PDB file of C-alpha atoms in Angstrom:
ATOM      1  CA  MET A   1      -8.747 -48.689   9.453  1.00  0.00           C
ATOM      2  CA  ASN A   2     -10.180 -51.615   7.521  1.00  0.00           C
ATOM      3  CA  SER A   3     -13.367 -53.370   8.504  1.00  0.00           C
ATOM      4  CA  TYR A   4     -14.128 -57.012   7.734  1.00  0.00           C
ATOM      5  CA  SER A   5     -17.275 -59.109   7.812  1.00  0.00           C
ATOM      6  CA  SER A   6     -17.280 -62.406   9.692  1.00  0.00           C
ATOM      7  CA  GLY A   7     -16.736 -64.233   6.406  1.00  0.00           C
ATOM      8  CA  GLN A   8     -13.780 -62.049   5.474  1.00  0.00           C
ATOM      9  CA  ALA A   9     -12.254 -62.422   8.955  1.00  0.00           C
ATOM     10  CA  ALA A  10     -12.752 -66.182   8.711  1.00  0.00           C
ATOM     11  CA  ASP A  11     -11.002 -66.256   5.326  1.00  0.00           C
ATOM     12  CA  ARG A  12      -8.096 -64.185   6.617  1.00  0.00           C
ATOM     13  CA  SER A  13      -7.656 -66.236   9.790  1.00  0.00           C
ATOM     14  CA  GLY A  14      -8.405 -69.745   8.570  1.00  0.00           C
ATOM     15  CA  PHE A  15     -11.173 -70.223  11.122  1.00  0.00           C
ATOM     16  CA  SER A  16     -14.790 -70.943  10.313  1.00  0.00           C
ATOM     17  CA  ILE A  17     -17.474 -68.382  11.103  1.00  0.00           C
ATOM     18  CA  ASP A  18     -18.821 -70.801  13.728  1.00  0.00           C
ATOM     19  CA  THR A  19     -15.395 -70.869  15.392  1.00  0.00           C
ATOM     20  CA  LEU A  20     -15.292 -67.062  15.451  1.00  0.00           C
ATOM     21  CA  ARG A  21     -18.667 -67.042  17.210  1.00  0.00           C
ATOM     22  CA  TYR A  22     -17.498 -69.727  19.638  1.00  0.00           C
ATOM     23  CA  TYR A  23     -14.269 -67.855  20.402  1.00  0.00           C
ATOM     24  CA  GLU A  24     -16.278 -64.739  21.116  1.00  0.00           C
ATOM     25  CA  ARG A  25     -18.604 -66.708  23.400  1.00  0.00           C
ATOM     26  CA  ILE A  26     -15.726 -68.209  25.443  1.00  0.00           C
ATOM     27  CA  GLY A  27     -13.843 -64.928  25.731  1.00  0.00           C
ATOM     28  CA  LEU A  28     -11.009 -65.355  23.239  1.00  0.00           C
ATOM     29  CA  LEU A  29     -12.490 -62.509  21.212  1.00  0.00           C
ATOM     30  CA  LYS A  30     -13.801 -59.459  23.011  1.00  0.00           C
ATOM     31  CA  GLY A  31     -14.942 -56.083  21.860  1.00  0.00           C
ATOM     32  CA  ILE A  32     -15.843 -57.092  18.320  1.00  0.00           C
ATOM     33  CA  ASN A  33     -17.723 -54.174  16.799  1.00  0.00           C
ATOM     34  CA  ARG A  34     -21.177 -54.657  15.364  1.00  0.00           C
ATOM     35  CA  THR A  35     -23.184 -52.832  12.780  1.00  0.00           C
ATOM     36  CA  GLU A  36     -26.574 -51.349  13.653  1.00  0.00           C
ATOM     37  CA  SER A  37     -28.130 -54.571  12.352  1.00  0.00           C
ATOM     38  CA  GLY A  38     -25.927 -56.635  14.700  1.00  0.00           C
ATOM     39  CA  GLN A  39     -23.442 -58.022  12.177  1.00  0.00           C
ATOM     40  CA  ARG A  40     -19.898 -58.437  13.465  1.00  0.00           C
ATOM     41  CA  ARG A  41     -17.246 -56.160  11.992  1.00  0.00           C
ATOM     42  CA  PHE A  42     -13.606 -57.095  12.532  1.00  0.00           C
ATOM     43  CA  THR A  43     -10.701 -54.660  12.452  1.00  0.00           C
ATOM     44  CA  ASP A  44      -7.149 -55.248  11.245  1.00  0.00           C
ATOM     45  CA  GLU A  45      -6.182 -55.625  14.904  1.00  0.00           C
ATOM     46  CA  ASP A  46      -8.881 -58.291  15.371  1.00  0.00           C
ATOM     47  CA  VAL A  47      -7.606 -60.195  12.329  1.00  0.00           C
ATOM     48  CA  THR A  48      -4.022 -60.021  13.642  1.00  0.00           C
ATOM     49  CA  TRP A  49      -5.269 -61.442  16.956  1.00  0.00           C
ATOM     50  CA  LEU A  50      -7.120 -64.194  15.091  1.00  0.00           C
ATOM     51  CA  ARG A  51      -3.946 -65.105  13.216  1.00  0.00           C
ATOM     52  CA  LEU A  52      -2.133 -65.487  16.538  1.00  0.00           C
ATOM     53  CA  LEU A  53      -4.974 -67.676  17.818  1.00  0.00           C
ATOM     54  CA  ARG A  54      -4.731 -69.722  14.607  1.00  0.00           C
ATOM     55  CA  CYS A  55      -1.013 -70.321  15.236  1.00  0.00           C
ATOM     56  CA  MET A  56      -1.756 -71.302  18.819  1.00  0.00           C
ATOM     57  CA  ARG A  57      -4.390 -73.810  17.694  1.00  0.00           C
ATOM     58  CA  ASP A  58      -2.233 -75.134  14.859  1.00  0.00           C
ATOM     59  CA  THR A  59       0.528 -75.831  17.377  1.00  0.00           C
ATOM     60  CA  GLU A  60      -1.949 -77.605  19.673  1.00  0.00           C
ATOM     61  CA  MET A  61      -2.135 -75.068  22.470  1.00  0.00           C
ATOM     62  CA  PRO A  62      -5.078 -76.098  24.647  1.00  0.00           C
ATOM     63  CA  LEU A  63      -8.069 -73.748  24.632  1.00  0.00           C
ATOM     64  CA  ALA A  64      -7.682 -73.192  28.374  1.00  0.00           C
ATOM     65  CA  GLU A  65      -4.165 -71.859  27.809  1.00  0.00           C
ATOM     66  CA  MET A  66      -5.343 -69.720  24.924  1.00  0.00           C
ATOM     67  CA  ARG A  67      -7.984 -68.225  27.211  1.00  0.00           C
ATOM     68  CA  ARG A  68      -5.377 -67.647  29.916  1.00  0.00           C
ATOM     69  CA  TYR A  69      -3.129 -65.922  27.400  1.00  0.00           C
ATOM     70  CA  ALA A  70      -6.014 -63.738  26.196  1.00  0.00           C
ATOM     71  CA  ASP A  71      -6.829 -62.747  29.786  1.00  0.00           C
ATOM     72  CA  LEU A  72      -3.190 -61.911  30.481  1.00  0.00           C
ATOM     73  CA  HIS A  73      -2.945 -59.949  27.240  1.00  0.00           C
ATOM     74  CA  ARG A  74      -6.004 -57.886  28.112  1.00  0.00           C
ATOM     75  CA  ALA A  75      -4.627 -57.275  31.622  1.00  0.00           C
ATOM     76  CA  GLY A  76      -1.865 -55.212  30.060  1.00  0.00           C
ATOM     77  CA  PRO A  77       1.846 -54.791  30.680  1.00  0.00           C
ATOM     78  CA  ASP A  78       1.636 -55.709  34.362  1.00  0.00           C
ATOM     79  CA  ARG A  79       1.057 -59.325  33.306  1.00  0.00           C
ATOM     80  CA  LEU A  80       3.747 -59.444  30.616  1.00  0.00           C
ATOM     81  CA  VAL A  81       6.019 -61.776  32.620  1.00  0.00           C
ATOM     82  CA  GLU A  82       3.211 -64.336  33.021  1.00  0.00           C
ATOM     83  CA  ARG A  83       2.260 -64.020  29.379  1.00  0.00           C
ATOM     84  CA  LEU A  84       5.845 -64.566  28.309  1.00  0.00           C
ATOM     85  CA  ALA A  85       6.186 -67.612  30.594  1.00  0.00           C
ATOM     86  CA  LEU A  86       3.058 -69.154  29.084  1.00  0.00           C
ATOM     87  CA  LEU A  87       4.376 -68.627  25.552  1.00  0.00           C
ATOM     88  CA  GLU A  88       7.818 -69.958  26.435  1.00  0.00           C
ATOM     89  CA  GLU A  89       6.323 -73.141  27.909  1.00  0.00           C
ATOM     90  CA  HIS A  90       4.211 -73.623  24.801  1.00  0.00           C
ATOM     91  CA  GLY A  91       7.257 -72.922  22.656  1.00  0.00           C
ATOM     92  CA  ARG A  92       9.130 -75.737  24.410  1.00  0.00           C
ATOM     93  CA  ARG A  93       6.254 -78.132  23.663  1.00  0.00           C
ATOM     94  CA  VAL A  94       6.236 -77.042  20.023  1.00  0.00           C
ATOM     95  CA  GLU A  95       9.995 -77.495  19.815  1.00  0.00           C
ATOM     96  CA  HIS A  96       9.689 -81.012  21.269  1.00  0.00           C
ATOM     97  CA  ARG A  97       6.926 -81.834  18.792  1.00  0.00           C
ATOM     98  CA  LEU A  98       9.022 -80.521  15.893  1.00  0.00           C
ATOM     99  CA  ALA A  99      11.964 -82.706  16.946  1.00  0.00           C
ATOM    100  CA  HIS A 100       9.647 -85.708  17.097  1.00  0.00           C
ATOM    101  CA  LEU A 101       8.219 -84.927  13.659  1.00  0.00           C
ATOM    102  CA  GLN A 102      11.730 -84.492  12.247  1.00  0.00           C
ATOM    103  CA  SER A 103      12.662 -87.921  13.602  1.00  0.00           C
ATOM    104  CA  CYS A 104       9.541 -89.453  12.057  1.00  0.00           C
ATOM    105  CA  TRP A 105      10.250 -87.714   8.762  1.00  0.00           C
ATOM    106  CA  THR A 106      13.759 -89.194   8.697  1.00  0.00           C
ATOM    107  CA  VAL A 107      12.371 -92.708   9.234  1.00  0.00           C
ATOM    108  CA  ILE A 108       9.781 -92.216   6.496  1.00  0.00           C
ATOM    109  CA  GLN A 109      12.380 -90.823   4.074  1.00  0.00           C
ATOM    110  CA  HIS A 110      14.575 -93.860   4.766  1.00  0.00           C
ATOM    111  CA  GLU A 111      11.633 -96.191   4.075  1.00  0.00           C
ATOM    112  CA  ILE A 112      10.876 -94.372   0.815  1.00  0.00           C
ATOM    113  CA  GLN A 113      14.475 -94.710  -0.285  1.00  0.00           C
ATOM    114  CA  THR A 114      14.578 -98.411   0.697  1.00  0.00           C
ATOM    115  CA  ALA A 115      11.373 -99.108  -1.225  1.00  0.00           C
ATOM    116  CA  ALA A 116      12.576 -97.164  -4.269  1.00  0.00           C
ATOM    117  CA  GLU A 117      15.875 -99.072  -4.310  1.00  0.00           C
ATOM    118  CA  ALA A 118      14.048-102.395  -4.014  1.00  0.00           C
ATOM    119  CA  GLU A 119      11.990-101.461  -7.051  1.00  0.00           C
ATOM    120  CA  GLN A 120      15.073-100.847  -9.237  1.00  0.00           C
ATOM    121  CA  PRO A 121      15.745-103.676 -11.711  1.00  0.00           C
ATOM    122  CA  VAL A 122      18.985-105.545 -11.170  1.00  0.00           C
ATOM    123  CA  SER A 123      21.295-105.301 -14.213  1.00  0.00           C
TER     124      SER A 123
END
């Protein structure tokens, strides 16, 4: 199993080292191994978890929901239904946001085309 420093875990996850410390403090990260000198050492499993957290943050999942998900995940298979419901609700919000962004993109593309056509010299 691979072992990563805080800096390496930050690079792999896209979070800053300060965010990793904060996530550990608020309970999103638990059980991070430490060296004898107290330096954090992240496993492949930790980095995979961080990548999931990164996706959650990038899709604007509130920290409270991320913490709830982490708690449900740690609770094991007995809480799978609740965990799935939380993800499905977030997925619906992401889907709504994507539709909104697609609509905005279409308007912007139309404006670009209109401006480009207006710039063309008339022959």
